[in-house]
mmCIF file with all atom_site columns, C-alpha atoms in Angstrom:
data_model
loop_
_atom_site.group_PDB
_atom_site.id
_atom_site.type_symbol
_atom_site.label_atom_id
_atom_site.label_alt_id
_atom_site.label_comp_id
_atom_site.label_asym_id
_atom_site.label_entity_id
_atom_site.label_seq_id
_atom_site.pdbx_PDB_ins_code
_atom_site.Cartn_x
_atom_site.Cartn_y
_atom_site.Cartn_z
_atom_site.occupancy
_atom_site.B_iso_or_equiv
_atom_site.pdbx_formal_charge
_atom_site.auth_seq_id
_atom_site.auth_comp_id
_atom_site.auth_asym_id
_atom_site.auth_atom_id
_atom_site.pdbx_PDB_model_num
ATOM 1   C CA . MET A 1 1   ? -74.076  34.724 171.772 1.00 39.00 ? 126 MET A CA 1
ATOM 2   C CA . PRO A 1 2   ? -72.897  32.464 174.677 1.00 43.00 ? 127 PRO A CA 1
ATOM 3   C CA . LYS A 1 3   ? -75.602  30.260 176.062 1.00 51.00 ? 128 LYS A CA 1
ATOM 4   C CA . GLU A 1 4   ? -75.458  31.908 179.493 1.00 72.00 ? 129 GLU A CA 1
ATOM 5   C CA . ASP A 1 5   ? -75.848  35.460 178.170 1.00 86.00 ? 130 ASP A CA 1
ATOM 6   C CA . PHE A 1 6   ? -78.936  37.593 177.629 1.00 86.00 ? 131 PHE A CA 1
ATOM 7   C CA . ASP A 1 7   ? -79.266  40.178 174.903 1.00 90.00 ? 132 ASP A CA 1
ATOM 8   C CA . ILE A 1 8   ? -81.508  43.244 175.226 1.00 90.00 ? 133 ILE A CA 1
ATOM 9   C CA . ASP A 1 9   ? -84.648  41.460 174.049 1.00 89.00 ? 134 ASP A CA 1
ATOM 10  C CA . SER A 1 10  ? -84.226  38.272 176.098 1.00 83.00 ? 135 SER A CA 1
ATOM 11  C CA . LEU A 1 11  ? -83.362  40.234 179.271 1.00 82.00 ? 136 LEU A CA 1
ATOM 12  C CA . ALA A 1 12  ? -86.447  42.375 178.722 1.00 79.00 ? 137 ALA A CA 1
ATOM 13  C CA . VAL A 1 13  ? -88.590  39.233 178.600 1.00 73.00 ? 138 VAL A CA 1
ATOM 14  C CA . TYR A 1 14  ? -86.839  37.823 181.681 1.00 72.00 ? 139 TYR A CA 1
ATOM 15  C CA . LEU A 1 15  ? -87.394  41.011 183.722 1.00 72.00 ? 140 LEU A CA 1
ATOM 16  C CA . HIS A 1 16  ? -90.835  41.797 182.292 1.00 61.00 ? 141 HIS A CA 1
ATOM 17  C CA . LEU A 1 17  ? -89.604  45.150 181.019 1.00 72.00 ? 142 LEU A CA 1
ATOM 18  C CA . THR A 1 18  ? -89.585  46.675 177.552 1.00 77.00 ? 143 THR A CA 1
ATOM 19  C CA . PRO A 1 19  ? -86.379  46.515 175.480 1.00 85.00 ? 144 PRO A CA 1
ATOM 20  C CA . GLN A 1 20  ? -86.246  50.310 175.691 1.00 85.00 ? 145 GLN A CA 1
ATOM 21  C CA . GLN A 1 21  ? -86.287  50.168 179.509 1.00 80.00 ? 146 GLN A CA 1
ATOM 22  C CA . VAL A 1 22  ? -83.485  47.603 179.556 1.00 82.00 ? 147 VAL A CA 1
ATOM 23  C CA . MET A 1 23  ? -81.474  49.695 177.130 1.00 87.00 ? 148 MET A CA 1
ATOM 24  C CA . ARG A 1 24  ? -81.815  52.750 179.383 1.00 85.00 ? 149 ARG A CA 1
ATOM 25  C CA . LEU A 1 25  ? -80.762  50.738 182.438 1.00 84.00 ? 150 LEU A CA 1
ATOM 26  C CA . ALA A 1 26  ? -77.719  49.415 180.594 1.00 86.00 ? 151 ALA A CA 1
ATOM 27  C CA . ASP A 1 27  ? -76.702  52.791 179.186 1.00 87.00 ? 152 ASP A CA 1
ATOM 28  C CA . ARG A 1 28  ? -76.909  54.322 182.682 1.00 83.00 ? 153 ARG A CA 1
ATOM 29  C CA . GLY A 1 29  ? -74.911  51.507 184.270 1.00 84.00 ? 154 GLY A CA 1
ATOM 30  C CA . LYS A 1 30  ? -77.878  50.408 186.385 1.00 80.00 ? 155 LYS A CA 1
ATOM 31  C CA . VAL A 1 31  ? -77.704  46.790 185.237 1.00 83.00 ? 156 VAL A CA 1
ATOM 32  C CA . PRO A 1 32  ? -74.478  44.775 184.779 1.00 86.00 ? 157 PRO A CA 1
ATOM 33  C CA . GLY A 1 33  ? -73.592  44.231 181.138 1.00 89.00 ? 158 GLY A CA 1
ATOM 34  C CA . ARG A 1 34  ? -70.972  44.722 178.465 1.00 91.00 ? 159 ARG A CA 1
ATOM 35  C CA . LYS A 1 35  ? -70.941  45.573 174.796 1.00 90.00 ? 160 LYS A CA 1
ATOM 36  C CA . VAL A 1 36  ? -69.746  42.958 172.312 1.00 89.00 ? 161 VAL A CA 1
ATOM 37  C CA . GLY A 1 37  ? -69.529  44.160 168.719 1.00 88.00 ? 162 GLY A CA 1
ATOM 38  C CA . GLY A 1 38  ? -71.597  47.202 169.680 1.00 87.00 ? 163 GLY A CA 1
ATOM 39  C CA . GLN A 1 39  ? -74.406  45.062 171.160 1.00 89.00 ? 164 GLN A CA 1
ATOM 40  C CA . TRP A 1 40  ? -75.277  44.717 174.846 1.00 91.00 ? 165 TRP A CA 1
ATOM 41  C CA . ARG A 1 41  ? -74.710  41.306 176.427 1.00 91.00 ? 166 ARG A CA 1
ATOM 42  C CA . PHE A 1 42  ? -75.647  40.373 179.983 1.00 88.00 ? 167 PHE A CA 1
ATOM 43  C CA . SER A 1 43  ? -74.184  37.429 181.888 1.00 86.00 ? 168 SER A CA 1
ATOM 44  C CA . GLN A 1 44  ? -76.928  35.305 183.417 1.00 79.00 ? 169 GLN A CA 1
ATOM 45  C CA . ALA A 1 45  ? -74.882  34.850 186.612 1.00 76.00 ? 170 ALA A CA 1
ATOM 46  C CA . GLU A 1 46  ? -74.285  38.612 186.941 1.00 81.00 ? 171 GLU A CA 1
ATOM 47  C CA . ILE A 1 47  ? -77.975  39.330 186.416 1.00 80.00 ? 172 ILE A CA 1
ATOM 48  C CA . HIS A 1 48  ? -78.853  36.862 189.173 1.00 74.00 ? 173 HIS A CA 1
ATOM 49  C CA . HIS A 1 49  ? -76.397  38.558 191.559 1.00 74.00 ? 174 HIS A CA 1
ATOM 50  C CA . TRP A 1 50  ? -77.816  41.948 190.586 1.00 78.00 ? 175 TRP A CA 1
ATOM 51  C CA . LEU A 1 51  ? -81.314  40.716 191.374 1.00 76.00 ? 176 LEU A CA 1
ATOM 52  C CA . GLU A 1 52  ? -80.091  39.301 194.681 1.00 73.00 ? 177 GLU A CA 1
ATOM 53  C CA . ASP A 1 53  ? -78.696  42.706 195.648 1.00 72.00 ? 178 ASP A CA 1
ATOM 54  C CA . ARG A 1 54  ? -81.961  44.374 194.658 1.00 69.00 ? 179 ARG A CA 1
ATOM 55  C CA . ILE A 1 55  ? -83.909  41.938 196.830 1.00 65.00 ? 180 ILE A CA 1
ATOM 56  C CA . GLY A 1 56  ? -81.720  42.833 199.789 1.00 57.00 ? 181 GLY A CA 1
ATOM 57  C CA . LEU A 1 57  ? -82.515  46.529 199.380 1.00 48.00 ? 182 LEU A CA 1
ATOM 58  C CA . SER A 1 58  ? -86.226  46.184 198.601 1.00 50.00 ? 183 SER A CA 1
ATOM 59  C CA . ASP A 1 59  ? -89.241  47.051 200.715 1.00 56.00 ? 184 ASP A CA 1
ATOM 60  C CA . GLU A 1 60  ? -92.372  44.896 201.042 1.00 56.00 ? 185 GLU A CA 1
ATOM 61  C CA . GLY A 1 61  ? -94.051  46.196 197.897 1.00 54.00 ? 186 GLY A CA 1
ATOM 62  C CA . GLU A 1 62  ? -90.921  45.741 195.813 1.00 53.00 ? 187 GLU A CA 1
ATOM 63  C CA . LEU A 1 63  ? -90.413  42.221 197.170 1.00 52.00 ? 188 LEU A CA 1
ATOM 64  C CA . VAL A 1 64  ? -93.962  41.253 196.184 1.00 53.00 ? 189 VAL A CA 1
ATOM 65  C CA . GLU A 1 65  ? -93.309  42.634 192.697 1.00 54.00 ? 190 GLU A CA 1
ATOM 66  C CA . MET A 1 66  ? -89.990  40.771 192.545 1.00 57.00 ? 191 MET A CA 1
ATOM 67  C CA . GLU A 1 67  ? -91.666  37.464 193.450 1.00 58.00 ? 192 GLU A CA 1
ATOM 68  C CA . THR A 1 68  ? -94.232  38.001 190.706 1.00 59.00 ? 193 THR A CA 1
ATOM 69  C CA . VAL A 1 69  ? -91.570  38.810 188.116 1.00 58.00 ? 194 VAL A CA 1
ATOM 70  C CA . LEU A 1 70  ? -89.528  35.716 189.008 1.00 58.00 ? 195 LEU A CA 1
ATOM 71  C CA . GLU A 1 71  ? -92.555  33.428 188.854 1.00 59.00 ? 196 GLU A CA 1
ATOM 72  C CA . ARG A 1 72  ? -93.720  34.808 185.514 1.00 56.00 ? 197 ARG A CA 1
ATOM 73  C CA . SER A 1 73  ? -90.218  34.692 184.078 1.00 52.00 ? 198 SER A CA 1
ATOM 74  C CA . HIS A 1 74  ? -90.032  30.953 184.610 1.00 52.00 ? 199 HIS A CA 1
ATOM 75  C CA . ALA A 1 75  ? -93.648  29.960 183.976 1.00 48.00 ? 200 ALA A CA 1
ATOM 76  C CA . VAL A 1 76  ? -94.069  28.974 187.636 1.00 48.00 ? 201 VAL A CA 1
ATOM 77  C CA . GLU A 1 77  ? -97.630  28.244 188.616 1.00 47.00 ? 202 GLU A CA 1
ATOM 78  C CA . ASP A 1 78  ? -97.158  27.876 192.383 1.00 57.00 ? 203 ASP A CA 1
ATOM 79  C CA . SER A 1 79  ? -95.414  30.131 194.842 1.00 68.00 ? 204 SER A CA 1
ATOM 80  C CA . VAL A 1 80  ? -92.393  28.904 196.761 1.00 81.00 ? 205 VAL A CA 1
ATOM 81  C CA . SER A 1 81  ? -93.337  27.564 200.189 1.00 92.00 ? 206 SER A CA 1
ATOM 82  C CA . ILE A 1 82  ? -90.811  28.520 202.855 1.00 94.00 ? 207 ILE A CA 1
ATOM 83  C CA . SER A 1 83  ? -92.420  26.240 205.431 1.00 94.00 ? 208 SER A CA 1
ATOM 84  C CA . GLY A 1 84  ? -92.403  23.436 202.859 1.00 95.00 ? 209 GLY A CA 1
ATOM 85  C CA . LEU A 1 85  ? -88.655  23.790 202.308 1.00 96.00 ? 210 LEU A CA 1
ATOM 86  C CA . LEU A 1 86  ? -87.953  23.997 206.035 1.00 96.00 ? 211 LEU A CA 1
ATOM 87  C CA . HIS A 1 87  ? -87.621  20.481 207.456 1.00 94.00 ? 212 HIS A CA 1
ATOM 88  C CA . ARG A 1 88  ? -88.135  19.945 211.212 1.00 93.00 ? 213 ARG A CA 1
ATOM 89  C CA . GLU A 1 89  ? -84.802  18.114 211.499 1.00 96.00 ? 214 GLU A CA 1
ATOM 90  C CA . ALA A 1 90  ? -83.084  21.170 210.011 1.00 97.00 ? 215 ALA A CA 1
ATOM 91  C CA . ILE A 1 91  ? -84.246  23.430 212.868 1.00 98.00 ? 216 ILE A CA 1
ATOM 92  C CA . ALA A 1 92  ? -82.234  24.042 216.031 1.00 97.00 ? 217 ALA A CA 1
ATOM 93  C CA . VAL A 1 93  ? -83.777  26.156 218.799 1.00 96.00 ? 218 VAL A CA 1
ATOM 94  C CA . PRO A 1 94  ? -81.481  26.826 220.520 1.00 95.00 ? 219 PRO A CA 1
ATOM 95  C CA . LEU A 1 95  ? -78.571  26.623 218.110 1.00 96.00 ? 220 LEU A CA 1
ATOM 96  C CA . LEU A 1 96  ? -75.512  25.797 220.218 1.00 93.00 ? 221 LEU A CA 1
ATOM 97  C CA . ALA A 1 97  ? -72.967  28.065 218.553 1.00 94.00 ? 222 ALA A CA 1
ATOM 98  C CA . ARG A 1 98  ? -71.214  31.189 219.811 1.00 92.00 ? 223 ARG A CA 1
ATOM 99  C CA . THR A 1 99  ? -69.032  32.360 216.938 1.00 94.00 ? 224 THR A CA 1
ATOM 100 C CA . ARG A 1 100 ? -69.540  33.223 213.275 1.00 94.00 ? 225 ARG A CA 1
ATOM 101 C CA . ASN A 1 101 ? -67.668  30.163 212.031 1.00 95.00 ? 226 ASN A CA 1
ATOM 102 C CA . SER A 1 102 ? -69.370  27.761 214.442 1.00 97.00 ? 227 SER A CA 1
ATOM 103 C CA . VAL A 1 103 ? -72.780  29.098 213.381 1.00 97.00 ? 228 VAL A CA 1
ATOM 104 C CA . ILE A 1 104 ? -71.993  28.463 209.716 1.00 97.00 ? 229 ILE A CA 1
ATOM 105 C CA . THR A 1 105 ? -70.732  24.956 210.451 1.00 97.00 ? 230 THR A CA 1
ATOM 106 C CA . ALA A 1 106 ? -73.719  24.142 212.660 1.00 97.00 ? 231 ALA A CA 1
ATOM 107 C CA . MET A 1 107 ? -76.186  25.401 210.060 1.00 97.00 ? 232 MET A CA 1
ATOM 108 C CA . ALA A 1 108 ? -74.606  23.293 207.314 1.00 98.00 ? 233 ALA A CA 1
ATOM 109 C CA . ASN A 1 109 ? -74.732  20.245 209.591 1.00 97.00 ? 234 ASN A CA 1
ATOM 110 C CA . LEU A 1 110 ? -78.406  20.942 210.298 1.00 97.00 ? 235 LEU A CA 1
ATOM 111 C CA . ALA A 1 111 ? -79.131  20.934 206.570 1.00 97.00 ? 236 ALA A CA 1
ATOM 112 C CA . ALA A 1 112 ? -77.205  17.667 206.241 1.00 97.00 ? 237 ALA A CA 1
ATOM 113 C CA . ASP A 1 113 ? -79.390  16.089 208.937 1.00 96.00 ? 238 ASP A CA 1
ATOM 114 C CA . THR A 1 114 ? -82.206  16.027 206.379 1.00 96.00 ? 239 THR A CA 1
ATOM 115 C CA . GLY A 1 115 ? -80.218  13.639 204.180 1.00 96.00 ? 240 GLY A CA 1
ATOM 116 C CA . LEU A 1 116 ? -80.624  16.101 201.290 1.00 97.00 ? 241 LEU A CA 1
ATOM 117 C CA . LEU A 1 117 ? -77.236  17.811 201.663 1.00 97.00 ? 242 LEU A CA 1
ATOM 118 C CA . TRP A 1 118 ? -74.373  15.392 201.083 1.00 97.00 ? 243 TRP A CA 1
ATOM 119 C CA . ASP A 1 119 ? -71.329  17.553 201.821 1.00 97.00 ? 244 ASP A CA 1
ATOM 120 C CA . PRO A 1 120 ? -71.890  19.952 204.748 1.00 97.00 ? 245 PRO A CA 1
ATOM 121 C CA . GLU A 1 121 ? -68.197  20.892 204.872 1.00 97.00 ? 246 GLU A CA 1
ATOM 122 C CA . LYS A 1 122 ? -68.269  22.116 201.280 1.00 97.00 ? 247 LYS A CA 1
ATOM 123 C CA . MET A 1 123 ? -71.496  24.037 201.946 1.00 97.00 ? 248 MET A CA 1
ATOM 124 C CA . ALA A 1 124 ? -70.000  25.651 205.055 1.00 98.00 ? 249 ALA A CA 1
ATOM 125 C CA . GLU A 1 125 ? -66.889  26.698 203.127 1.00 97.00 ? 250 GLU A CA 1
ATOM 126 C CA . ALA A 1 126 ? -68.997  28.267 200.378 1.00 95.00 ? 251 ALA A CA 1
ATOM 127 C CA . VAL A 1 127 ? -71.212  30.109 202.873 1.00 96.00 ? 252 VAL A CA 1
ATOM 128 C CA . ALA A 1 128 ? -68.179  31.420 204.783 1.00 96.00 ? 253 ALA A CA 1
ATOM 129 C CA . GLU A 1 129 ? -66.678  32.674 201.507 1.00 92.00 ? 254 GLU A CA 1
ATOM 130 C CA . ARG A 1 130 ? -69.956  34.431 200.643 1.00 89.00 ? 255 ARG A CA 1
ATOM 131 C CA . GLU A 1 131 ? -70.105  36.042 204.101 1.00 90.00 ? 256 GLU A CA 1
ATOM 132 C CA . SER A 1 132 ? -66.527  37.304 203.745 1.00 90.00 ? 257 SER A CA 1
ATOM 133 C CA . LEU A 1 133 ? -67.500  39.059 200.507 1.00 82.00 ? 258 LEU A CA 1
ATOM 134 C CA . HIS A 1 134 ? -70.722  40.600 201.776 1.00 82.00 ? 259 HIS A CA 1
ATOM 135 C CA . PRO A 1 135 ? -72.385  39.758 205.123 1.00 87.00 ? 260 PRO A CA 1
ATOM 136 C CA . THR A 1 136 ? -76.028  38.678 204.919 1.00 88.00 ? 261 THR A CA 1
ATOM 137 C CA . ALA A 1 137 ? -76.919  39.919 208.418 1.00 91.00 ? 262 ALA A CA 1
ATOM 138 C CA . LEU A 1 138 ? -79.902  42.278 208.606 1.00 89.00 ? 263 LEU A CA 1
ATOM 139 C CA . ASP A 1 139 ? -80.622  45.030 211.112 1.00 88.00 ? 264 ASP A CA 1
ATOM 140 C CA . ASN A 1 140 ? -83.331  42.983 212.861 1.00 90.00 ? 265 ASN A CA 1
ATOM 141 C CA . GLY A 1 141 ? -80.969  40.274 214.089 1.00 94.00 ? 266 GLY A CA 1
ATOM 142 C CA . VAL A 1 142 ? -81.513  37.855 211.187 1.00 94.00 ? 267 VAL A CA 1
ATOM 143 C CA . ALA A 1 143 ? -78.964  36.494 208.706 1.00 94.00 ? 268 ALA A CA 1
ATOM 144 C CA . LEU A 1 144 ? -79.934  34.817 205.426 1.00 93.00 ? 269 LEU A CA 1
ATOM 145 C CA . LEU A 1 145 ? -76.946  32.548 204.872 1.00 95.00 ? 270 LEU A CA 1
ATOM 146 C CA . HIS A 1 146 ? -76.255  31.140 201.415 1.00 93.00 ? 271 HIS A CA 1
ATOM 147 C CA . PRO A 1 147 ? -73.360  30.345 199.076 1.00 92.00 ? 272 PRO A CA 1
ATOM 148 C CA . ARG A 1 148 ? -72.571  32.710 196.226 1.00 85.00 ? 273 ARG A CA 1
ATOM 149 C CA . ARG A 1 149 ? -73.812  30.191 193.675 1.00 84.00 ? 274 ARG A CA 1
ATOM 150 C CA . PRO A 1 150 ? -76.274  27.296 194.003 1.00 86.00 ? 275 PRO A CA 1
ATOM 151 C CA . MET A 1 151 ? -74.587  23.976 194.805 1.00 92.00 ? 276 MET A CA 1
ATOM 152 C CA . GLU A 1 152 ? -76.656  21.458 192.894 1.00 92.00 ? 277 GLU A CA 1
ATOM 153 C CA . THR A 1 153 ? -73.892  18.820 192.923 1.00 95.00 ? 278 THR A CA 1
ATOM 154 C CA . ILE A 1 154 ? -74.191  18.292 196.696 1.00 97.00 ? 279 ILE A CA 1
ATOM 155 C CA . LEU A 1 155 ? -77.957  18.683 197.070 1.00 96.00 ? 280 LEU A CA 1
ATOM 156 C CA . ALA A 1 156 ? -80.795  16.281 196.339 1.00 95.00 ? 281 ALA A CA 1
ATOM 157 C CA . GLU A 1 157 ? -83.323  19.133 196.324 1.00 94.00 ? 282 GLU A CA 1
ATOM 158 C CA . PRO A 1 158 ? -83.691  22.704 197.644 1.00 95.00 ? 283 PRO A CA 1
ATOM 159 C CA . LEU A 1 159 ? -84.088  23.109 201.402 1.00 96.00 ? 284 LEU A CA 1
ATOM 160 C CA . LEU A 1 160 ? -83.847  25.565 204.270 1.00 97.00 ? 285 LEU A CA 1
ATOM 161 C CA . ALA A 1 161 ? -82.356  25.290 207.728 1.00 98.00 ? 286 ALA A CA 1
ATOM 162 C CA . LEU A 1 162 ? -83.179  27.505 210.719 1.00 98.00 ? 287 LEU A CA 1
ATOM 163 C CA . GLY A 1 163 ? -81.219  28.138 213.885 1.00 98.00 ? 288 GLY A CA 1
ATOM 164 C CA . CYS A 1 164 ? -81.660  30.539 216.789 1.00 97.00 ? 289 CYS A CA 1
ATOM 165 C CA . THR A 1 165 ? -78.773  31.098 219.189 1.00 97.00 ? 290 THR A CA 1
ATOM 166 C CA . GLN A 1 166 ? -79.291  31.835 222.886 1.00 93.00 ? 291 GLN A CA 1
ATOM 167 C CA . SER A 1 167 ? -77.600  35.223 222.542 1.00 92.00 ? 292 SER A CA 1
ATOM 168 C CA . GLY A 1 168 ? -76.668  37.521 219.700 1.00 94.00 ? 293 GLY A CA 1
ATOM 169 C CA . ILE A 1 169 ? -73.452  37.028 217.724 1.00 94.00 ? 294 ILE A CA 1
ATOM 170 C CA . PRO A 1 170 ? -71.461  39.657 215.786 1.00 93.00 ? 295 PRO A CA 1
ATOM 171 C CA . PHE A 1 171 ? -72.174  38.736 212.178 1.00 92.00 ? 296 PHE A CA 1
ATOM 172 C CA . GLY A 1 172 ? -71.382  41.820 210.158 1.00 84.00 ? 297 GLY A CA 1
ATOM 173 C CA . GLY A 1 173 ? -74.670  43.658 210.538 1.00 76.00 ? 298 GLY A CA 1
ATOM 174 C CA . ALA A 1 174 ? -75.538  46.775 212.518 1.00 75.00 ? 299 ALA A CA 1
ATOM 175 C CA . ALA A 1 175 ? -77.068  44.650 215.284 1.00 83.00 ? 300 ALA A CA 1
ATOM 176 C CA . MET A 1 176 ? -76.171  41.386 216.974 1.00 94.00 ? 301 MET A CA 1
ATOM 177 C CA . THR A 1 177 ? -77.561  38.365 215.099 1.00 96.00 ? 302 THR A CA 1
ATOM 178 C CA . ASP A 1 178 ? -79.390  35.431 216.671 1.00 97.00 ? 303 ASP A CA 1
ATOM 179 C CA . VAL A 1 179 ? -81.751  34.056 214.001 1.00 97.00 ? 304 VAL A CA 1
ATOM 180 C CA . PHE A 1 180 ? -80.136  32.274 211.064 1.00 97.00 ? 305 PHE A CA 1
ATOM 181 C CA . PHE A 1 181 ? -81.670  30.832 207.909 1.00 97.00 ? 306 PHE A CA 1
ATOM 182 C CA . LEU A 1 182 ? -79.526  28.782 205.514 1.00 97.00 ? 307 LEU A CA 1
ATOM 183 C CA . ILE A 1 183 ? -80.758  28.778 201.910 1.00 95.00 ? 308 ILE A CA 1
ATOM 184 C CA . CYS A 1 184 ? -79.652  25.684 199.986 1.00 96.00 ? 309 CYS A CA 1
ATOM 185 C CA . SER A 1 185 ? -80.709  25.973 196.341 1.00 92.00 ? 310 SER A CA 1
ATOM 186 C CA . THR A 1 186 ? -80.132  23.845 193.262 1.00 91.00 ? 311 THR A CA 1
ATOM 187 C CA . ASP A 1 187 ? -80.343  26.693 190.732 1.00 85.00 ? 312 ASP A CA 1
ATOM 188 C CA . ASP A 1 188 ? -80.378  30.490 190.586 1.00 80.00 ? 313 ASP A CA 1
ATOM 189 C CA . ARG A 1 189 ? -84.093  30.689 189.848 1.00 78.00 ? 314 ARG A CA 1
ATOM 190 C CA . VAL A 1 190 ? -85.053  28.785 192.981 1.00 82.00 ? 315 VAL A CA 1
ATOM 191 C CA . HIS A 1 191 ? -82.557  30.756 195.045 1.00 84.00 ? 316 HIS A CA 1
ATOM 192 C CA . LEU A 1 192 ? -83.909  34.139 193.980 1.00 82.00 ? 317 LEU A CA 1
ATOM 193 C CA . ARG A 1 193 ? -87.521  33.128 194.565 1.00 83.00 ? 318 ARG A CA 1
ATOM 194 C CA . VAL A 1 194 ? -86.734  31.730 198.012 1.00 88.00 ? 319 VAL A CA 1
ATOM 195 C CA . LEU A 1 195 ? -84.669  34.797 198.914 1.00 86.00 ? 320 LEU A CA 1
ATOM 196 C CA . ALA A 1 196 ? -87.451  37.186 197.882 1.00 83.00 ? 321 ALA A CA 1
ATOM 197 C CA . ARG A 1 197 ? -90.126  35.323 199.846 1.00 87.00 ? 322 ARG A CA 1
ATOM 198 C CA . LEU A 1 198 ? -87.944  34.733 202.889 1.00 90.00 ? 323 LEU A CA 1
ATOM 199 C CA . SER A 1 199 ? -86.999  38.419 202.929 1.00 86.00 ? 324 SER A CA 1
ATOM 200 C CA . ARG A 1 200 ? -90.697  39.227 203.268 1.00 86.00 ? 325 ARG A CA 1
ATOM 201 C CA . LEU A 1 201 ? -91.125  36.714 206.084 1.00 90.00 ? 326 LEU A CA 1
ATOM 202 C CA . VAL A 1 202 ? -88.242  37.923 208.234 1.00 90.00 ? 327 VAL A CA 1
ATOM 203 C CA . ALA A 1 203 ? -89.747  41.413 208.273 1.00 88.00 ? 328 ALA A CA 1
ATOM 204 C CA . ASP A 1 204 ? -92.532  39.924 210.436 1.00 92.00 ? 329 ASP A CA 1
ATOM 205 C CA . SER A 1 205 ? -91.510  40.827 213.995 1.00 94.00 ? 330 SER A CA 1
ATOM 206 C CA . ALA A 1 206 ? -94.175  38.546 215.467 1.00 96.00 ? 331 ALA A CA 1
ATOM 207 C CA . MET A 1 207 ? -92.629  35.567 213.673 1.00 97.00 ? 332 MET A CA 1
ATOM 208 C CA . LEU A 1 208 ? -89.159  36.450 214.946 1.00 97.00 ? 333 LEU A CA 1
ATOM 209 C CA . ASP A 1 209 ? -90.445  36.815 218.501 1.00 97.00 ? 334 ASP A CA 1
ATOM 210 C CA . ALA A 1 210 ? -92.125  33.408 218.234 1.00 97.00 ? 335 ALA A CA 1
ATOM 211 C CA . ILE A 1 211 ? -88.939  31.780 216.920 1.00 97.00 ? 336 ILE A CA 1
ATOM 212 C CA . ARG A 1 212 ? -86.875  33.324 219.717 1.00 97.00 ? 337 ARG A CA 1
ATOM 213 C CA . SER A 1 213 ? -89.281  32.083 222.373 1.00 97.00 ? 338 SER A CA 1
ATOM 214 C CA . ALA A 1 214 ? -89.946  28.669 220.767 1.00 97.00 ? 339 ALA A CA 1
ATOM 215 C CA . GLY A 1 215 ? -89.481  25.639 222.980 1.00 94.00 ? 340 GLY A CA 1
ATOM 216 C CA . GLY A 1 216 ? -88.227  23.492 220.120 1.00 95.00 ? 341 GLY A CA 1
ATOM 217 C CA . PRO A 1 217 ? -88.199  22.840 216.354 1.00 96.00 ? 342 PRO A CA 1
ATOM 218 C CA . VAL A 1 218 ? -91.928  22.204 216.040 1.00 96.00 ? 343 VAL A CA 1
ATOM 219 C CA . GLU A 1 219 ? -92.877  25.530 217.624 1.00 97.00 ? 344 GLU A CA 1
ATOM 220 C CA . ALA A 1 220 ? -90.335  27.362 215.472 1.00 97.00 ? 345 ALA A CA 1
ATOM 221 C CA . TRP A 1 221 ? -91.635  25.689 212.310 1.00 97.00 ? 346 TRP A CA 1
ATOM 222 C CA . GLU A 1 222 ? -95.218  26.567 213.275 1.00 97.00 ? 347 GLU A CA 1
ATOM 223 C CA . ALA A 1 223 ? -94.185  30.215 213.719 1.00 97.00 ? 348 ALA A CA 1
ATOM 224 C CA . VAL A 1 224 ? -92.801  30.251 210.169 1.00 97.00 ? 349 VAL A CA 1
ATOM 225 C CA . CYS A 1 225 ? -95.886  28.482 208.806 1.00 96.00 ? 350 CYS A CA 1
ATOM 226 C CA . GLU A 1 226 ? -98.288  30.925 210.487 1.00 96.00 ? 351 GLU A CA 1
ATOM 227 C CA . ALA A 1 227 ? -96.308  33.927 209.288 1.00 95.00 ? 352 ALA A CA 1
ATOM 228 C CA . GLU A 1 228 ? -96.294  32.609 205.736 1.00 94.00 ? 353 GLU A CA 1
ATOM 229 C CA . GLN A 1 229 ? -100.060 32.178 205.873 1.00 93.00 ? 354 GLN A CA 1
ATOM 230 C CA . ARG A 1 230 ? -100.306 35.875 206.803 1.00 91.00 ? 355 ARG A CA 1
ATOM 231 C CA . LEU A 1 231 ? -98.500  36.958 203.640 1.00 86.00 ? 356 LEU A CA 1
ATOM 232 C CA . PRO A 1 232 ? -100.822 38.581 201.090 1.00 75.00 ? 357 PRO A CA 1
#
């Protein structure tokens, strides 16, 4: 079996399900996989994308469960800290951009201002490609920008950037978008955990209001920190 593939038993352990549950999901086409020699095989990359899609469609209770599954699956003792990954120098309120492409470029440059992202142009290209495949804009005016795959070769460590434009921008969602998070991850596990937790945070309307009215990066960061402290 290729190193990057799961079989029924290893995917069951990864997802904290029984082998029988995984088998039913596979047989019904509910989880991406293929049969090799009559045995189910699951690409690790495809499973991560499947989980990412599930996170995007989940409600609060499902997101909490998803966070727990991801932490247990990787023997993680501590939860991801969104405020800890969000550096003050990677926050722009307001973000001086008026188009989709200029937002993506500005967000990548913000991340590079931390000194932890070495190639903002490559990050921007990857994010733009991801957005062209499937926009990350949500109905509440937030977009969770990220490349399709983690870009560990141009990152020193995982980080987040945050920008809020002065007016909404068409970004592929049902509503105009003005709050942008850029997720820069070094591996799929970190990415999924950050995405699940951040998805819970951006459902907090009080946090979004505080970001939109913030007088600068410090106030915006404090809004994120306070909202994260409110999470159960």
